[in-house]
mmCIF file of C-alpha atoms in Angstrom:
data_model
loop_
_atom_site.group_PDB
_atom_site.id
_atom_site.type_symbol
_atom_site.label_atom_id
_atom_site.label_comp_id
_atom_site.label_asym_id
_atom_site.label_seq_id
_atom_site.Cartn_x
_atom_site.Cartn_y
_atom_site.Cartn_z
ATOM 1 C CA MET A 1 160.234 15.651 260.715
ATOM 2 C CA ARG A 2 159.180 19.246 260.160
ATOM 3 C CA PRO A 3 159.931 20.965 256.822
ATOM 4 C CA ARG A 4 163.498 22.153 256.777
ATOM 5 C CA SER A 5 162.527 25.705 255.864
ATOM 6 C CA ILE A 6 160.472 26.130 259.016
ATOM 7 C CA LEU A 7 163.254 24.709 261.161
ATOM 8 C CA LEU A 8 166.025 26.795 259.661
ATOM 9 C CA VAL A 9 164.262 30.088 260.123
ATOM 10 C CA LEU A 10 164.044 29.359 263.835
ATOM 11 C CA THR A 11 167.816 29.240 264.111
ATOM 12 C CA VAL A 12 168.390 32.223 261.870
ATOM 13 C CA THR A 13 166.005 34.505 263.686
ATOM 14 C CA ALA A 14 167.527 33.526 267.002
ATOM 15 C CA THR A 15 170.923 34.483 265.634
ATOM 16 C CA VAL A 16 170.279 37.682 263.713
ATOM 17 C CA CYS A 17 166.890 39.069 264.700
ATOM 18 C CA SER A 18 165.350 40.647 267.728
ATOM 19 C CA SER A 19 162.974 38.701 269.908
ATOM 20 C CA SER A 20 160.044 39.989 267.897
ATOM 21 C CA LEU A 21 161.143 37.759 265.021
ATOM 22 C CA ALA A 22 161.922 34.632 267.041
ATOM 23 C CA HIS A 23 159.688 31.560 266.862
ATOM 24 C CA SER A 24 159.230 28.907 269.559
ATOM 25 C CA HIS A 25 159.229 25.197 268.679
ATOM 26 C CA SER A 26 160.118 22.085 270.612
ATOM 27 C CA PRO A 27 163.482 20.546 269.631
ATOM 28 C CA SER A 28 163.796 17.613 267.277
ATOM 29 C CA GLU A 29 166.444 15.114 268.268
ATOM 30 C CA HIS A 30 167.540 14.467 264.700
ATOM 31 C CA ASN A 31 167.342 18.024 263.416
ATOM 32 C CA PRO A 32 170.499 20.117 263.569
ATOM 33 C CA SER A 33 168.566 23.214 262.627
ATOM 34 C CA GLU A 34 167.248 23.727 266.155
ATOM 35 C CA SER A 35 169.806 24.686 268.762
ATOM 36 C CA THR A 36 170.743 27.437 271.106
ATOM 37 C CA GLU A 37 171.901 30.788 269.835
ATOM 38 C CA ALA A 38 175.253 30.719 268.093
ATOM 39 C CA SER A 39 178.090 32.206 270.055
ATOM 40 C CA GLY A 40 180.064 35.100 268.714
ATOM 41 C CA SER A 41 178.944 38.309 267.066
ATOM 42 C CA ILE A 42 179.172 39.681 263.573
ATOM 43 C CA PRO A 43 180.452 43.162 262.761
ATOM 44 C CA GLY A 44 177.737 45.383 261.368
ATOM 45 C CA LEU A 45 174.779 43.540 262.867
ATOM 46 C CA GLY A 46 174.668 45.584 266.069
ATOM 47 C CA PHE A 47 172.998 43.139 268.461
ATOM 48 C CA ASN A 48 172.476 45.702 271.242
ATOM 49 C CA GLU A 49 169.011 46.934 270.399
ATOM 50 C CA PRO A 50 168.417 50.546 271.484
ATOM 51 C CA ALA A 51 165.478 51.559 273.614
ATOM 52 C CA ASP A 52 163.883 53.242 270.588
ATOM 53 C CA ALA A 53 164.683 51.333 267.403
ATOM 54 C CA VAL A 54 162.622 53.705 265.270
ATOM 55 C CA THR A 55 164.719 56.654 266.416
ATOM 56 C CA GLU A 56 167.865 54.744 265.458
ATOM 57 C CA ILE A 57 166.521 53.958 261.986
ATOM 58 C CA VAL A 58 165.507 57.582 261.398
ATOM 59 C CA SER A 59 168.956 58.750 262.498
ATOM 60 C CA LEU A 60 170.754 56.217 260.309
ATOM 61 C CA ARG A 61 168.633 57.077 257.273
ATOM 62 C CA ARG A 62 169.568 60.714 257.757
ATOM 63 C CA THR A 63 173.247 59.739 257.900
ATOM 64 C CA VAL A 64 172.943 57.569 254.779
ATOM 65 C CA ARG A 65 171.390 60.496 252.886
ATOM 66 C CA LEU A 66 174.343 62.653 253.889
ATOM 67 C CA LEU A 67 176.938 59.935 253.220
ATOM 68 C CA PRO A 68 175.376 57.685 250.569
ATOM 69 C CA ASN A 69 178.696 56.132 249.554
ATOM 70 C CA ASP A 70 179.720 54.941 253.037
ATOM 71 C CA PRO A 71 179.041 51.174 253.218
ATOM 72 C CA ASP A 72 179.427 50.993 256.994
ATOM 73 C CA TYR A 73 176.374 53.167 257.634
ATOM 74 C CA ARG A 74 174.419 51.121 255.113
ATOM 75 C CA LEU A 75 175.267 47.971 257.062
ATOM 76 C CA GLN A 76 174.326 49.615 260.344
ATOM 77 C CA LEU A 77 170.991 50.627 258.848
ATOM 78 C CA ALA A 78 170.494 47.089 257.530
ATOM 79 C CA GLY A 79 171.059 45.723 261.029
ATOM 80 C CA ALA A 80 168.610 48.193 262.561
ATOM 81 C CA LEU A 81 165.944 47.361 259.978
ATOM 82 C CA LEU A 82 166.497 43.671 260.607
ATOM 83 C CA ARG A 83 165.910 44.106 264.333
ATOM 84 C CA VAL A 84 162.482 45.637 263.737
ATOM 85 C CA GLY A 85 161.560 42.902 261.268
ATOM 86 C CA ASP A 86 161.811 44.803 257.982
ATOM 87 C CA LEU A 87 163.741 42.081 256.168
ATOM 88 C CA ASP A 88 163.194 43.337 252.635
ATOM 89 C CA ALA A 89 164.529 46.813 253.406
ATOM 90 C CA ALA A 90 167.412 45.320 255.373
ATOM 91 C CA VAL A 91 168.429 43.144 252.428
ATOM 92 C CA GLU A 92 168.319 46.126 250.062
ATOM 93 C CA GLU A 93 170.586 48.193 252.323
ATOM 94 C CA CYS A 94 172.962 45.280 252.685
ATOM 95 C CA ARG A 95 173.145 44.830 248.912
ATOM 96 C CA ALA A 96 173.757 48.559 248.507
ATOM 97 C CA ALA A 97 176.698 48.274 250.912
ATOM 98 C CA ILE A 98 178.100 45.335 248.945
ATOM 99 C CA THR A 99 177.815 47.315 245.717
ATOM 100 C CA LEU A 100 179.918 50.049 247.328
ATOM 101 C CA GLN A 101 182.432 47.598 248.815
ATOM 102 C CA PRO A 102 182.148 44.193 247.092
ATOM 103 C CA ASP A 103 185.236 42.706 248.772
ATOM 104 C CA ASP A 104 183.841 42.962 252.332
ATOM 105 C CA GLY A 105 183.363 39.382 253.504
ATOM 106 C CA ASN A 106 181.379 40.394 256.580
ATOM 107 C CA ALA A 107 178.882 42.289 254.428
ATOM 108 C CA HIS A 108 178.272 39.149 252.368
ATOM 109 C CA LEU A 109 177.913 37.196 255.614
ATOM 110 C CA GLN A 110 175.342 39.668 256.889
ATOM 111 C CA LEU A 111 173.438 39.407 253.603
ATOM 112 C CA GLY A 112 173.526 35.627 253.836
ATOM 113 C CA LEU A 113 172.044 35.682 257.332
ATOM 114 C CA MET A 114 169.276 38.018 256.226
ATOM 115 C CA LEU A 115 168.444 35.790 253.295
ATOM 116 C CA MET A 116 168.313 32.847 255.688
ATOM 117 C CA ALA A 117 165.768 34.769 257.752
ATOM 118 C CA LYS A 118 163.755 35.192 254.529
ATOM 119 C CA GLN A 119 164.114 31.437 253.860
ATOM 120 C CA GLU A 120 165.804 32.137 250.531
ATOM 121 C CA TRP A 121 168.198 29.260 250.962
ATOM 122 C CA ARG A 122 169.979 29.168 247.586
ATOM 123 C CA ALA A 123 170.566 32.913 247.597
ATOM 124 C CA ALA A 124 171.798 32.611 251.187
ATOM 125 C CA ALA A 125 174.185 29.826 250.186
ATOM 126 C CA SER A 126 175.570 32.025 247.407
ATOM 127 C CA ALA A 127 176.092 34.991 249.742
ATOM 128 C CA LEU A 128 177.721 32.870 252.438
ATOM 129 C CA GLY A 129 179.912 31.158 249.859
ATOM 130 C CA GLU A 130 181.116 34.556 248.668
ATOM 131 C CA ALA A 131 181.803 35.589 252.263
ATOM 132 C CA ILE A 132 183.949 32.488 252.709
ATOM 133 C CA ARG A 133 185.743 33.067 249.386
ATOM 134 C CA LEU A 134 186.668 36.589 250.484
ATOM 135 C CA GLU A 135 187.461 35.674 254.098
ATOM 136 C CA PRO A 136 187.990 31.912 254.430
ATOM 137 C CA ASN A 137 188.478 32.059 258.189
ATOM 138 C CA LEU A 138 185.047 33.375 259.207
ATOM 139 C CA PRO A 139 183.731 30.603 261.500
ATOM 140 C CA HIS A 140 180.228 32.062 261.620
ATOM 141 C CA ALA A 141 179.995 31.961 257.827
ATOM 142 C CA HIS A 142 180.870 28.251 257.747
ATOM 143 C CA TYR A 143 178.467 27.581 260.628
ATOM 144 C CA SER A 144 175.589 29.364 258.888
ATOM 145 C CA LEU A 145 176.382 27.681 255.591
ATOM 146 C CA GLY A 146 176.059 24.339 257.368
ATOM 147 C CA SER A 147 172.490 25.216 258.328
ATOM 148 C CA VAL A 148 171.700 26.305 254.778
ATOM 149 C CA GLN A 149 173.204 23.176 253.263
ATOM 150 C CA TYR A 150 171.099 21.037 255.581
ATOM 151 C CA SER A 151 168.027 23.015 254.544
ATOM 152 C CA LEU A 152 168.847 22.286 250.931
ATOM 153 C CA GLY A 153 169.153 18.569 251.701
ATOM 154 C CA ASN A 154 172.916 18.384 251.262
ATOM 155 C CA VAL A 155 173.907 16.640 254.487
ATOM 156 C CA PRO A 156 177.545 15.843 253.484
ATOM 157 C CA ALA A 157 178.141 19.520 252.673
ATOM 158 C CA ALA A 158 176.543 20.539 255.977
ATOM 159 C CA VAL A 159 178.831 18.150 257.850
ATOM 160 C CA GLN A 160 181.827 19.593 256.022
ATOM 161 C CA SER A 161 180.791 23.152 256.941
ATOM 162 C CA TYR A 162 180.419 22.292 260.614
ATOM 163 C CA ARG A 163 183.770 20.509 260.638
ATOM 164 C CA ARG A 164 185.415 23.561 259.099
ATOM 165 C CA THR A 165 183.703 25.751 261.701
ATOM 166 C CA LEU A 166 185.254 23.672 264.470
ATOM 167 C CA GLU A 167 188.680 23.790 262.841
ATOM 168 C CA LEU A 168 188.469 27.569 263.067
ATOM 169 C CA ARG A 169 186.785 27.707 266.464
ATOM 170 C CA PRO A 170 187.156 24.421 268.389
ATOM 171 C CA HIS A 171 185.296 25.783 271.422
ATOM 172 C CA PHE A 172 181.971 26.391 269.682
ATOM 173 C CA PRO A 173 179.384 24.266 271.554
ATOM 174 C CA ASP A 174 176.529 24.891 269.102
ATOM 175 C CA ALA A 175 178.624 23.729 266.152
ATOM 176 C CA HIS A 176 179.518 20.552 268.053
ATOM 177 C CA TYR A 177 175.815 20.030 268.732
ATOM 178 C CA ARG A 178 174.763 20.524 265.104
ATOM 179 C CA LEU A 179 177.485 18.224 263.848
ATOM 180 C CA ALA A 180 176.554 15.585 266.437
ATOM 181 C CA LEU A 181 172.954 15.470 265.268
ATOM 182 C CA LEU A 182 173.979 15.018 261.642
ATOM 183 C CA LEU A 183 176.411 12.269 262.597
ATOM 184 C CA ARG A 184 173.655 10.485 264.511
ATOM 185 C CA VAL A 185 171.412 10.609 261.464
ATOM 186 C CA ALA A 186 174.292 9.084 259.479
ATOM 187 C CA GLY A 187 174.634 6.287 262.039
ATOM 188 C CA ARG A 188 178.017 7.448 263.347
ATOM 189 C CA THR A 189 176.823 7.343 266.920
ATOM 190 C CA ARG A 190 180.176 7.066 268.680
ATOM 191 C CA GLU A 191 181.610 10.160 267.026
ATOM 192 C CA ALA A 192 178.278 11.923 267.542
ATOM 193 C CA ALA A 193 178.407 11.181 271.267
ATOM 194 C CA GLN A 194 181.858 12.773 271.508
ATOM 195 C CA HIS A 195 180.560 15.994 269.999
ATOM 196 C CA LEU A 196 177.475 15.850 272.207
ATOM 197 C CA GLU A 197 179.744 15.608 275.257
ATOM 198 C CA THR A 198 181.553 18.769 274.193
ATOM 199 C CA ALA A 199 178.331 20.618 273.429
ATOM 200 C CA ALA A 200 176.750 19.471 276.686
ATOM 201 C CA ALA A 201 179.751 20.628 278.703
ATOM 202 C CA GLY A 202 179.487 23.931 276.822
ATOM 203 C CA GLY A 203 175.951 24.473 278.066
ATOM 204 C CA VAL A 204 173.712 23.542 275.108
ATOM 205 C CA PRO A 205 170.475 22.306 276.772
ATOM 206 C CA GLN A 206 169.441 20.006 273.920
ATOM 207 C CA ALA A 207 172.912 18.441 273.853
ATOM 208 C CA ARG A 208 172.573 17.614 277.544
ATOM 209 C CA LEU A 209 169.162 16.081 276.917
ATOM 210 C CA PHE A 210 170.329 13.949 273.984
ATOM 211 C CA LEU A 211 173.495 12.897 275.778
ATOM 212 C CA GLY A 212 171.330 11.708 278.654
ATOM 213 C CA ASN A 213 169.219 9.802 276.136
ATOM 214 C CA ALA A 214 172.374 8.283 274.662
ATOM 215 C CA TYR A 215 173.508 7.013 278.075
ATOM 216 C CA GLN A 216 170.031 5.667 278.738
ATOM 217 C CA THR A 217 169.981 3.609 275.545
ATOM 218 C CA GLY A 218 173.717 2.989 275.070
ATOM 219 C CA GLN A 219 173.751 4.780 271.728
ATOM 220 C CA GLY A 220 177.376 5.604 270.948
ATOM 221 C CA VAL A 221 178.375 5.251 274.621
ATOM 222 C CA GLU A 222 178.281 2.519 277.233
ATOM 223 C CA LYS A 223 174.812 2.310 278.751
ATOM 224 C CA ASN A 224 174.772 4.053 282.130
ATOM 225 C CA LEU A 225 171.502 5.200 283.690
ATOM 226 C CA GLY A 226 173.335 7.100 286.424
ATOM 227 C CA LEU A 227 175.048 9.268 283.802
ATOM 228 C CA ALA A 228 171.763 9.606 281.928
ATOM 229 C CA ILE A 229 170.229 11.072 285.069
ATOM 230 C CA PHE A 230 173.263 13.330 285.517
ATOM 231 C CA TRP A 231 172.894 14.875 282.072
ATOM 232 C CA TRP A 232 169.121 15.137 282.308
ATOM 233 C CA MET A 233 169.605 17.022 285.567
ATOM 234 C CA GLN A 234 172.087 19.298 283.840
ATOM 235 C CA ALA A 235 169.614 19.929 281.024
ATOM 236 C CA ALA A 236 166.746 20.532 283.447
ATOM 237 C CA ASP A 237 168.897 23.146 285.215
ATOM 238 C CA LEU A 238 168.833 25.083 281.932
ATOM 239 C CA GLY A 239 165.065 24.791 281.604
ATOM 240 C CA GLN A 240 164.918 21.801 279.243
ATOM 241 C CA GLN A 241 161.410 20.496 279.903
ATOM 242 C CA THR A 242 161.828 17.162 278.102
ATOM 243 C CA ALA A 243 164.740 16.362 280.422
ATOM 244 C CA SER A 244 162.572 17.219 283.432
ATOM 245 C CA ASP A 245 159.923 14.861 282.069
ATOM 246 C CA SER A 246 162.504 12.082 281.691
ATOM 247 C CA LEU A 247 163.586 12.554 285.303
ATOM 248 C CA SER A 248 159.976 12.471 286.453
ATOM 249 C CA LYS A 249 159.483 9.174 284.622
ATOM 250 C CA VAL A 250 162.538 7.710 286.375
ATOM 251 C CA ARG A 251 161.232 8.798 289.780
ATOM 252 C CA ARG A 252 157.738 7.470 289.141
ATOM 253 C CA GLN A 253 159.001 4.095 287.969
ATOM 254 C CA ALA A 254 161.428 3.883 290.877
ATOM 255 C CA LEU A 255 158.539 4.405 293.315
ATOM 256 C CA SER A 256 155.714 2.582 291.539
ATOM 257 C CA SER A 257 154.388 -0.751 292.760
ATOM 258 C CA GLU A 258 153.622 -1.485 289.123
ATOM 259 C CA SER A 259 157.344 -1.649 288.338
ATOM 260 C CA THR A 260 159.059 -4.960 288.955
ATOM 261 C CA LYS A 261 161.242 -5.180 292.042
ATOM 262 C CA GLN A 262 164.300 -5.519 289.835
ATOM 263 C CA ARG A 263 163.356 -2.401 287.877
ATOM 264 C CA ARG A 264 162.773 -0.382 291.045
ATOM 265 C CA MET A 265 166.133 -1.447 292.424
ATOM 266 C CA GLU A 266 167.851 -0.582 289.139
ATOM 267 C CA LEU A 267 166.350 2.924 289.070
ATOM 268 C CA GLN A 268 166.938 3.592 292.761
ATOM 269 C CA SER A 269 170.542 2.501 292.320
ATOM 270 C CA ALA A 270 170.925 4.877 289.373
ATOM 271 C CA LEU A 271 169.563 7.756 291.441
ATOM 272 C CA GLN A 272 172.049 6.898 294.191
ATOM 273 C CA ILE A 273 174.867 6.798 291.623
ATOM 274 C CA TYR A 274 173.840 10.267 290.500
ATOM 275 C CA ARG A 275 173.871 11.540 294.081
ATOM 276 C CA ASN A 276 177.344 10.052 294.485
ATOM 277 C CA THR A 277 178.622 11.946 291.431
ATOM 278 C CA LEU A 278 177.821 15.237 293.167
ATOM 279 C CA TRP A 279 180.748 14.635 295.504
ATOM 280 C CA ASN A 280 183.143 14.912 292.544
ATOM 281 C CA ASP A 281 182.800 18.700 292.607
ATOM 282 C CA PHE A 282 183.952 18.853 296.245
ATOM 283 C CA PRO A 283 187.315 17.068 296.400
ATOM 284 C CA ASP A 284 188.104 18.933 299.624
ATOM 285 C CA ILE A 285 185.470 16.905 301.495
ATOM 286 C CA SER A 286 186.213 13.313 302.452
ATOM 287 C CA ARG A 287 183.633 10.894 301.157
ATOM 288 C CA PRO A 288 181.861 8.781 303.770
ATOM 289 C CA SER A 289 181.948 5.001 303.483
ATOM 290 C CA GLU A 290 178.133 4.886 303.526
ATOM 291 C CA PRO A 291 175.788 6.935 301.322
ATOM 292 C CA GLN A 292 175.197 10.321 302.892
ATOM 293 C CA SER A 293 173.723 13.634 301.825
ATOM 294 C CA LEU A 294 176.460 15.916 300.554
ATOM 295 C CA GLY A 295 174.187 18.896 301.073
ATOM 296 C CA LYS A 296 173.777 18.017 304.750
ATOM 297 C CA VAL A 297 177.550 17.798 305.146
ATOM 298 C CA LEU A 298 177.945 21.214 303.519
ATOM 299 C CA LEU A 299 175.313 22.673 305.844
ATOM 300 C CA GLU A 300 177.188 21.300 308.830
ATOM 301 C CA GLN A 301 180.233 23.174 307.527
ATOM 302 C CA ASN A 302 178.156 26.382 307.280
ATOM 303 C CA ARG A 303 178.522 26.401 303.487
ATOM 304 C CA ALA A 304 174.909 27.266 302.726
ATOM 305 C CA GLU A 305 175.727 28.790 299.349
ATOM 306 C CA ASP A 306 177.004 25.398 298.206
ATOM 307 C CA ALA A 307 174.645 23.317 300.312
ATOM 308 C CA VAL A 308 171.263 24.552 299.095
ATOM 309 C CA PRO A 309 171.807 23.889 295.339
ATOM 310 C CA ILE A 310 173.197 20.442 296.174
ATOM 311 C CA LEU A 311 170.285 19.669 298.479
ATOM 312 C CA LEU A 312 167.868 20.568 295.692
ATOM 313 C CA LYS A 313 169.655 18.233 293.282
ATOM 314 C CA GLU A 314 169.595 15.463 295.882
ATOM 315 C CA CYS A 315 165.932 16.201 296.546
ATOM 316 C CA PHE A 316 165.079 15.739 292.866
ATOM 317 C CA ALA A 317 167.064 12.484 293.041
ATOM 318 C CA LEU A 318 164.829 11.239 295.896
ATOM 319 C CA SER A 319 167.173 11.671 298.847
ATOM 320 C CA GLU A 320 165.156 11.449 302.068
ATOM 321 C CA GLU A 321 167.957 13.186 303.977
ATOM 322 C CA ALA A 322 167.887 16.105 301.551
ATOM 323 C CA HIS A 323 164.120 16.402 301.896
ATOM 324 C CA ALA A 324 164.425 16.583 305.674
ATOM 325 C CA GLU A 325 167.144 19.264 305.568
ATOM 326 C CA LEU A 326 165.236 21.312 303.005
ATOM 327 C CA ALA A 327 162.046 21.047 305.064
ATOM 328 C CA THR A 328 163.819 22.760 307.946
ATOM 329 C CA LEU A 329 165.401 25.367 305.680
ATOM 330 C CA TYR A 330 162.013 26.072 304.096
ATOM 331 C CA GLU A 331 160.605 27.125 307.464
ATOM 332 C CA THR A 332 163.657 28.858 308.945
ATOM 333 C CA GLY A 333 165.737 30.130 306.040
ATOM 334 C CA TRP A 334 169.480 30.550 306.473
ATOM 335 C CA ASP A 335 170.871 33.888 307.653
ATOM 336 C CA GLN A 336 171.153 36.305 304.734
ATOM 337 C CA TYR A 337 171.565 33.632 302.104
ATOM 338 C CA LEU A 338 168.136 31.988 302.058
ATOM 339 C CA LYS A 339 164.767 33.447 303.027
ATOM 340 C CA ALA A 340 162.119 31.286 304.658
ATOM 341 C CA PHE A 341 159.446 29.758 302.413
ATOM 342 C CA ASP A 342 161.738 29.647 299.404
ATOM 343 C CA LYS A 343 159.800 28.947 296.197
ATOM 344 C CA ASN A 344 162.464 26.677 294.695
ATOM 345 C CA ILE A 345 162.333 24.401 297.718
ATOM 346 C CA LEU A 346 158.543 24.306 297.595
ATOM 347 C CA THR A 347 158.643 23.440 293.888
ATOM 348 C CA CYS A 348 161.023 20.577 294.604
ATOM 349 C CA PHE A 349 158.651 19.130 297.211
ATOM 350 C CA GLN A 350 155.692 19.517 294.878
ATOM 351 C CA THR A 351 157.563 17.776 292.054
ATOM 352 C CA THR A 352 158.745 14.754 294.020
ATOM 353 C CA SER A 353 155.399 14.487 295.808
ATOM 354 C CA ALA A 354 153.587 14.369 292.471
ATOM 355 C CA ASP A 355 155.936 11.566 291.428
ATOM 356 C CA GLY A 356 154.937 9.546 294.504
ATOM 357 C CA PHE A 357 157.698 10.157 297.076
ATOM 358 C CA THR A 358 156.174 9.634 300.548
ATOM 359 C CA PRO A 359 158.565 11.943 302.481
ATOM 360 C CA ALA A 360 157.663 14.798 300.133
ATOM 361 C CA LYS A 361 153.952 14.105 300.604
ATOM 362 C CA LYS A 362 154.354 14.326 304.383
ATOM 363 C CA ILE A 363 156.302 17.570 304.169
ATOM 364 C CA LEU A 364 153.750 19.147 301.831
ATOM 365 C CA THR A 365 150.900 17.995 304.053
ATOM 366 C CA ARG A 366 152.378 19.972 306.938
ATOM 367 C CA ILE A 367 153.036 22.996 304.714
ATOM 368 C CA TYR A 368 149.462 23.104 303.391
ATOM 369 C CA ALA A 369 147.864 22.329 306.758
ATOM 370 C CA LYS A 370 149.760 25.061 308.600
ATOM 371 C CA GLY A 371 149.848 27.560 305.762
ATOM 372 C CA LEU A 372 153.636 27.798 305.716
ATOM 373 C CA GLY A 373 154.476 30.369 303.062
ATOM 374 C CA LEU A 374 151.070 30.007 301.410
ATOM 375 C CA ASP A 375 147.391 29.974 302.305
ATOM 376 C CA ALA A 376 146.358 27.029 304.466
ATOM 377 C CA ASP A 377 144.499 24.347 302.528
ATOM 378 C CA ILE A 378 143.309 21.487 304.754
ATOM 379 C CA PRO A 379 141.529 19.516 301.978
ATOM 380 C CA LYS A 380 144.702 19.543 299.868
ATOM 381 C CA ALA A 381 146.760 18.523 302.905
ATOM 382 C CA LYS A 382 144.496 15.555 303.616
ATOM 383 C CA ALA A 383 144.404 14.531 299.948
ATOM 384 C CA LEU A 384 148.195 14.168 299.936
ATOM 385 C CA LEU A 385 148.018 11.418 302.544
ATOM 386 C CA LYS A 386 145.369 9.320 300.850
ATOM 387 C CA GLY A 387 146.585 5.837 300.089
ATOM 388 C CA LEU A 388 149.603 6.006 302.390
ATOM 389 C CA PRO A 389 149.957 3.377 305.146
ATOM 390 C CA LYS A 390 148.521 4.610 308.461
ATOM 391 C CA GLN A 391 151.745 3.870 310.332
ATOM 392 C CA ASP A 392 153.523 6.302 308.007
ATOM 393 C CA THR A 393 151.117 9.131 308.727
ATOM 394 C CA GLN A 394 149.745 8.630 312.250
ATOM 395 C CA SER A 395 152.181 10.961 313.996
ATOM 396 C CA LEU A 396 151.484 13.637 311.380
ATOM 397 C CA PHE A 397 147.730 13.157 311.870
ATOM 398 C CA ASP A 398 148.190 13.637 315.601
ATOM 399 C CA GLU A 399 150.363 16.749 315.184
ATOM 400 C CA LEU A 400 147.937 18.399 312.758
ATOM 401 C CA GLY A 401 144.795 17.306 314.551
ATOM 402 C CA PHE A 402 143.381 15.374 311.587
ATOM 403 C CA HIS A 403 140.637 12.841 312.173
#
């Protein structure tokens, strides 16, 4: 596990600093200090960074000189300094504002967040504690204090802070996510899974990843590989690379001759279960008795706006029907909704082909050989068909004139 101080500053800078202060690290499954940006805003921080931050700082300094006893302008200046990375000056302005108006809970909260960015955890805990004493119902103060308490090694206090945050703001996905990770560390996997469900539904990518992992292993929930794939897909939609890697592993094992027959059947069944769950979002369409591509049905109903995203999901879940429909759409497009040679469709083919799906290999062979939406590349086209049974590729060889 990484040092807590390094992990906490990642969260703080994402919450209170501009992108110039943010750091990029891969998530740790058991570390509640890495999550998506906290929802909600804090008065005085001014998150909307102007086009010219220096001009704003100069203007605010001029105002502070004219009105030195106005704490609001001091806080605005502190926020502007924070956005350009001048933490020391920001802290000084924030403390000056507190001296002028010591009973302002939000000012103490702002100071606490700045001290978190400076990794001064005990001072941050003191400032956040004062903010909560003055204004007990500030959910962001409790949420931030949870991060600080974890940094200081006080897990029970961190859990208490996150619970209080959720009492004040039940619909706070990041707080559910942080609390879930701490509960998992404490071995309370069932309760952790409940909070992960809420965070995942709220759009936290890491929560979706870990919930998928939980369903894969049966940690806190009943083991269900179909639901694991569902949540990994949801996480991948938000750019979670580890979830994409997990899905790739499922596809490769489902297609590999090195997997046992039972394992291949288990994984292929799970992928089919996932494809079946997609129908749940379209209760207006009658489900067929046999497995069928939902995306194809939507296309037949001229619902391209719904059909294409579903076809892509089915494609990533190794639906041969979806591959065939997308292959046609890739070449023709669809009216005003979809242009020919769509990059997302091409990426889907490239992904499933790399994982060993024969239909995708055939489609890509034709794309590369004919230069459909990209430069023709005959060697790459031929390489895709290496190792495939001749009966699977003969018609394609004939069409493309390969020898």
